[in-house]
Structures are given as C-alpha cells and as structure tokens.
C-alpha cells in the first residue's frame, strides 16, 4: 500500500503527516503562537517559524510510525495558495527530500487539500457528487465535488473569509488570535444566560446578493462593521456584560449566511449531501445547524484536527492525485485557487 508523506506550511501551521493509502499513520502539527502578539499572521515571522520546526516535525512524523525515508513512495507538499515565504519553506524541504532520497514529489493545492480531508480514514463510505462548504481563515467558498480533479466553484466570499471575520470580531472583543474557538465558547455562555431569562438576543444584518450569478457568494465585511459599530455605540461596561450575547449574534449570523447559501446550492444542483471543511468547520453550532437543515446522515464532517490546517489532508490530496494520474512537480504559486 502506498506510503505518502504530506507537508503543510502555507500559513501559520507547520504540519507533517504520513498516510498508508487513505489512513493516517502519524501526524504532527505545530501551531505558531507568535502571531497572537500582533492579532494576525505576520508573514515573515511565519516563514522563520516554519524553518525552525519543519525538520523536527518530519523526523517525529517518521519516528512516530516507524517509517524511514526509503519506505516513502510519494511526498505531497502544499505549493499554492498561501504566504509566499511560508510555502517556500515546505516546498524547499520537500525538494530536499526528493533530491536526497529520490522520492517522487507532487505539489498540492491547499484548498484541494482541505476538500480531500473529507476522505481520510473513511475508506469508500463517501459517495460523490456532494457539495463542500470550505470555510477557513483565508477562504470561504462552495464547491461541487464530482471526482478527484473535477471540482466546480459555485460561489465564494467577495471580501473577508468566514474565519477572518471570526478573528477580526474577536480582536474587537479583546480575544487572542485566532479567535474562532473562543467566540464559539463565549456564545455558548449566552445560551445558559438566556435560559435563566437574563439576556435579550442581539441581531446583526447579513449580506445577501440579489443577482443570480452571485446568489451563492458571501460577504462578511459589512457584518464585521456592524459589530464594530455596535461596540462603539454601547458603553464598555455594557459590552463587557454582554460579550456572550454579541458573540452569539455574530456566530448565528455567519452560520445563517453559510447555511443559507449551502441550502440554495443544494436546491440549484439537486445534490443533497453536503460536507464542511476548513478551520470554521470545527464550529459546533455550524455543524448542528447543517445537520438540522440537511439531516445528520447527509452531512459529512471531518474531525476538528483535520479541519484546521494539517499535513494529513495534503498527503491525502497527493495520494488521490496519484490515483487519478494527476501528479505534478511543485510550482510555487501563492495566489492560485482551484
Ligand atoms: O483552515 P485553517 O486552519 O487555516 C486556513 O487555511 O485559514 O482555519 C483557521 C480559521 C481561523 O480563522 C479560526 O478562527 C477559525 O478557522 N476557527 C473557527 C473555529 N476553530 C477555528 N471558527 C469558528 N469556530 C471555531 N470553533
Ligand atoms: Zn487552510
């Protein structure tokens, strides 16, 4: 069975994983804490941190499952899209192993990697076609997945990504970067408070596009501004007291936008199975809402560790590219989508 080593370094996670076929043998990830100081990812800081960690992570991934370089059949590395200097670290490391050990190497598109995370450790129990909502810190889009290499973009954000909106609103409310998980936890407190009859719901508006060609697109920058205006229109004491209500309202609004568009995509395409991928797919409220709307059996959700950036999804994408004859030499292309 094919052994694939996957390398991810496109943003602020350095991650290396080893797969046998579509099953994870080992996976190690280092999330860069440095960026919390600045409230967002600083590209130069990211590149240096990747460079410091990647060698040790690759060693740990191999030691963790007793695989030596000679046993690796394919190296898969993210080469697009992402931060140029950050991608360069992973690609250079992959090319170093390729040259030193003669192991075949393929470049992988990061977004395809997120989508392929759906297939990890699941054997054949996922049957395309299905719709994928990819919602991360850098991207938010809906795709129609038909087969490896056949994936159509149906709609995407015209401004901020959903995760970016969580992070920016988190910053306004005083949370550390990345703020998605903390906003979710804070929003959950609101449910407790409101059952005790203590709190009223806040409502924020969400953008919808009326033109048919943009009906599946998203826009989150207006929502961020609405939260910002709400914060400046109220006293510091009020906001401190009502932070869970603000988080709940913001999260509910983002999730409604994501779920509405996914539901519309399902109506337009007639496809009833939906999947979520990317960091925002960790969000329990989003998962619950999709299960409520589409039925639990029709929603595919990877475990949280496979939603945020990881090397296993890149290895899986590389393995699936191999199976469909689509291997390609890495080519740095920081801006390329799918
Ligand atoms: O996929 P990912 O690790 O990196 C990118 O490719 O961007 O996604 C990171 C994003 C961050 O914006 C983070 O705030 C968000 O995913 N995120 C969440 C949750 N966990 C992570 N957003 C909402 N709720 C969560 N539980
Ligand atoms: Zn990502």
mmCIF file with all atom_site columns, N, CA, C and O and ligand atoms in Angstrom, residues 8 10-11 13 110-111 114 134 136-139 278-279 307-310 313, ligand 2:
data_model
loop_
_atom_site.group_PDB
_atom_site.id
_atom_site.type_symbol
_atom_site.label_atom_id
_atom_site.label_alt_id
_atom_site.label_comp_id
_atom_site.label_asym_id
_atom_site.label_entity_id
_atom_site.label_seq_id
_atom_site.pdbx_PDB_ins_code
_atom_site.Cartn_x
_atom_site.Cartn_y
_atom_site.Cartn_z
_atom_site.occupancy
_atom_site.B_iso_or_equiv
_atom_site.pdbx_formal_charge
_atom_site.auth_seq_id
_atom_site.auth_comp_id
_atom_site.auth_asym_id
_atom_site.auth_atom_id
_atom_site.pdbx_PDB_model_num
ATOM   1  N  N   . UNK A 1 8   ? 2.581   20.574 5.091  1.00 0.00 ? 8   UNK A N   1
ATOM   2  C  CA  . UNK A 1 8   ? 1.759   21.788 5.004  1.00 0.00 ? 8   UNK A CA  1
ATOM   3  C  C   . UNK A 1 8   ? 2.495   22.935 5.705  1.00 0.00 ? 8   UNK A C   1
ATOM   4  O  O   . UNK A 1 8   ? 2.872   22.808 6.876  1.00 0.00 ? 8   UNK A O   1
ATOM   5  N  N   . UNK A 1 10  ? 1.529   26.546 4.529  1.00 0.00 ? 10  UNK A N   1
ATOM   6  C  CA  . UNK A 1 10  ? 1.088   27.700 3.731  1.00 0.00 ? 10  UNK A CA  1
ATOM   7  C  C   . UNK A 1 10  ? 0.762   28.937 4.569  1.00 0.00 ? 10  UNK A C   1
ATOM   8  O  O   . UNK A 1 10  ? 0.757   30.045 4.070  1.00 0.00 ? 10  UNK A O   1
ATOM   9  N  N   . UNK A 1 11  ? 0.487   28.737 5.871  1.00 0.00 ? 11  UNK A N   1
ATOM   10 C  CA  . UNK A 1 11  ? 0.102   29.883 6.694  1.00 0.00 ? 11  UNK A CA  1
ATOM   11 C  C   . UNK A 1 11  ? 0.795   29.818 8.054  1.00 0.00 ? 11  UNK A C   1
ATOM   12 O  O   . UNK A 1 11  ? 2.008   29.978 8.126  1.00 0.00 ? 11  UNK A O   1
ATOM   13 N  N   . UNK A 1 13  ? 0.490   27.137 10.395 1.00 0.00 ? 13  UNK A N   1
ATOM   14 C  CA  . UNK A 1 13  ? 0.669   25.790 10.946 1.00 0.00 ? 13  UNK A CA  1
ATOM   15 C  C   . UNK A 1 13  ? 1.769   25.087 10.159 1.00 0.00 ? 13  UNK A C   1
ATOM   16 O  O   . UNK A 1 13  ? 1.723   25.078 8.930  1.00 0.00 ? 13  UNK A O   1
ATOM   17 N  N   . UNK A 1 110 ? -3.666  23.868 -1.654 1.00 0.00 ? 110 UNK A N   1
ATOM   18 C  CA  . UNK A 1 110 ? -4.124  23.828 -0.263 1.00 0.00 ? 110 UNK A CA  1
ATOM   19 C  C   . UNK A 1 110 ? -5.644  23.624 -0.153 1.00 0.00 ? 110 UNK A C   1
ATOM   20 O  O   . UNK A 1 110 ? -6.127  22.907 0.726  1.00 0.00 ? 110 UNK A O   1
ATOM   21 N  N   . UNK A 1 111 ? -6.392  24.258 -1.059 1.00 0.00 ? 111 UNK A N   1
ATOM   22 C  CA  . UNK A 1 111 ? -7.857  24.159 -0.995 1.00 0.00 ? 111 UNK A CA  1
ATOM   23 C  C   . UNK A 1 111 ? -8.315  22.742 -1.359 1.00 0.00 ? 111 UNK A C   1
ATOM   24 O  O   . UNK A 1 111 ? -9.218  22.188 -0.729 1.00 0.00 ? 111 UNK A O   1
ATOM   25 N  N   . UNK A 1 114 ? -7.866  20.720 1.724  1.00 0.00 ? 114 UNK A N   1
ATOM   26 C  CA  . UNK A 1 114 ? -8.991  20.803 2.674  1.00 0.00 ? 114 UNK A CA  1
ATOM   27 C  C   . UNK A 1 114 ? -10.130 19.894 2.229  1.00 0.00 ? 114 UNK A C   1
ATOM   28 O  O   . UNK A 1 114 ? -10.755 19.202 3.047  1.00 0.00 ? 114 UNK A O   1
ATOM   29 N  N   . UNK A 1 134 ? -16.256 25.123 2.095  1.00 0.00 ? 134 UNK A N   1
ATOM   30 C  CA  . UNK A 1 134 ? -14.897 25.275 2.623  1.00 0.00 ? 134 UNK A CA  1
ATOM   31 C  C   . UNK A 1 134 ? -14.820 26.635 3.303  1.00 0.00 ? 134 UNK A C   1
ATOM   32 O  O   . UNK A 1 134 ? -14.971 27.671 2.646  1.00 0.00 ? 134 UNK A O   1
ATOM   33 N  N   . UNK A 1 136 ? -12.492 28.752 5.953  1.00 0.00 ? 136 UNK A N   1
ATOM   34 C  CA  . UNK A 1 136 ? -11.267 28.803 6.763  1.00 0.00 ? 136 UNK A CA  1
ATOM   35 C  C   . UNK A 1 136 ? -10.907 30.250 7.042  1.00 0.00 ? 136 UNK A C   1
ATOM   36 O  O   . UNK A 1 136 ? -11.714 31.161 6.800  1.00 0.00 ? 136 UNK A O   1
ATOM   37 N  N   . UNK A 1 137 ? -9.679  30.464 7.527  1.00 0.00 ? 137 UNK A N   1
ATOM   38 C  CA  . UNK A 1 137 ? -9.249  31.835 7.807  1.00 0.00 ? 137 UNK A CA  1
ATOM   39 C  C   . UNK A 1 137 ? -8.933  32.603 6.532  1.00 0.00 ? 137 UNK A C   1
ATOM   40 O  O   . UNK A 1 137 ? -9.001  33.827 6.500  1.00 0.00 ? 137 UNK A O   1
ATOM   41 N  N   . UNK A 1 138 ? -8.588  31.886 5.476  1.00 0.00 ? 138 UNK A N   1
ATOM   42 C  CA  . UNK A 1 138 ? -8.190  32.544 4.231  1.00 0.00 ? 138 UNK A CA  1
ATOM   43 C  C   . UNK A 1 138 ? -9.214  32.423 3.114  1.00 0.00 ? 138 UNK A C   1
ATOM   44 O  O   . UNK A 1 138 ? -9.185  33.193 2.162  1.00 0.00 ? 138 UNK A O   1
ATOM   45 N  N   . UNK A 1 139 ? -10.129 31.429 3.210  1.00 0.00 ? 139 UNK A N   1
ATOM   46 C  CA  . UNK A 1 139 ? -11.066 31.165 2.104  1.00 0.00 ? 139 UNK A CA  1
ATOM   47 C  C   . UNK A 1 139 ? -12.448 30.808 2.603  1.00 0.00 ? 139 UNK A C   1
ATOM   48 O  O   . UNK A 1 139 ? -12.585 30.180 3.657  1.00 0.00 ? 139 UNK A O   1
ATOM   49 N  N   . UNK A 1 278 ? -12.191 22.961 6.428  1.00 0.00 ? 278 UNK A N   1
ATOM   50 C  CA  . UNK A 1 278 ? -11.556 24.226 6.824  1.00 0.00 ? 278 UNK A CA  1
ATOM   51 C  C   . UNK A 1 278 ? -11.785 24.498 8.300  1.00 0.00 ? 278 UNK A C   1
ATOM   52 O  O   . UNK A 1 278 ? -12.682 23.916 8.932  1.00 0.00 ? 278 UNK A O   1
ATOM   53 N  N   . UNK A 1 279 ? -10.985 25.397 8.853  1.00 0.00 ? 279 UNK A N   1
ATOM   54 C  CA  . UNK A 1 279 ? -10.998 25.658 10.297 1.00 0.00 ? 279 UNK A CA  1
ATOM   55 C  C   . UNK A 1 279 ? -12.367 25.971 10.881 1.00 0.00 ? 279 UNK A C   1
ATOM   56 O  O   . UNK A 1 279 ? -12.696 25.529 11.987 1.00 0.00 ? 279 UNK A O   1
ATOM   57 N  N   . UNK A 1 307 ? -9.835  19.557 10.254 1.00 0.00 ? 307 UNK A N   1
ATOM   58 C  CA  . UNK A 1 307 ? -10.449 20.770 9.688  1.00 0.00 ? 307 UNK A CA  1
ATOM   59 C  C   . UNK A 1 307 ? -9.423  21.895 9.606  1.00 0.00 ? 307 UNK A C   1
ATOM   60 O  O   . UNK A 1 307 ? -9.299  22.563 8.580  1.00 0.00 ? 307 UNK A O   1
ATOM   61 N  N   . UNK A 1 308 ? -8.701  22.119 10.688 1.00 0.00 ? 308 UNK A N   1
ATOM   62 C  CA  . UNK A 1 308 ? -7.662  23.164 10.644 1.00 0.00 ? 308 UNK A CA  1
ATOM   63 C  C   . UNK A 1 308 ? -6.471  22.618 9.835  1.00 0.00 ? 308 UNK A C   1
ATOM   64 O  O   . UNK A 1 308 ? -6.385  21.415 9.582  1.00 0.00 ? 308 UNK A O   1
ATOM   65 N  N   . UNK A 1 309 ? -5.597  23.531 9.415  1.00 0.00 ? 309 UNK A N   1
ATOM   66 C  CA  . UNK A 1 309 ? -4.522  23.146 8.504  1.00 0.00 ? 309 UNK A CA  1
ATOM   67 C  C   . UNK A 1 309 ? -3.696  21.982 9.042  1.00 0.00 ? 309 UNK A C   1
ATOM   68 O  O   . UNK A 1 309 ? -3.277  21.992 10.201 1.00 0.00 ? 309 UNK A O   1
ATOM   69 N  N   . UNK A 1 310 ? -3.461  20.986 8.194  1.00 0.00 ? 310 UNK A N   1
ATOM   70 C  CA  . UNK A 1 310 ? -2.709  19.808 8.619  1.00 0.00 ? 310 UNK A CA  1
ATOM   71 C  C   . UNK A 1 310 ? -2.064  19.115 7.426  1.00 0.00 ? 310 UNK A C   1
ATOM   72 O  O   . UNK A 1 310 ? -2.532  19.239 6.291  1.00 0.00 ? 310 UNK A O   1
ATOM   73 N  N   . UNK A 1 313 ? -4.148  16.112 5.300  1.00 0.00 ? 313 UNK A N   1
ATOM   74 C  CA  . UNK A 1 313 ? -5.030  16.417 4.161  1.00 0.00 ? 313 UNK A CA  1
ATOM   75 C  C   . UNK A 1 313 ? -4.210  16.620 2.887  1.00 0.00 ? 313 UNK A C   1
ATOM   76 O  O   . UNK A 1 313 ? -4.668  16.320 1.784  1.00 0.00 ? 313 UNK A O   1
HETATM 77 ZN ZN1 . LIG B 2 .   ? -6.410  26.102 5.349  1.00 0.00 ? 2   LIG B ZN1 1
#
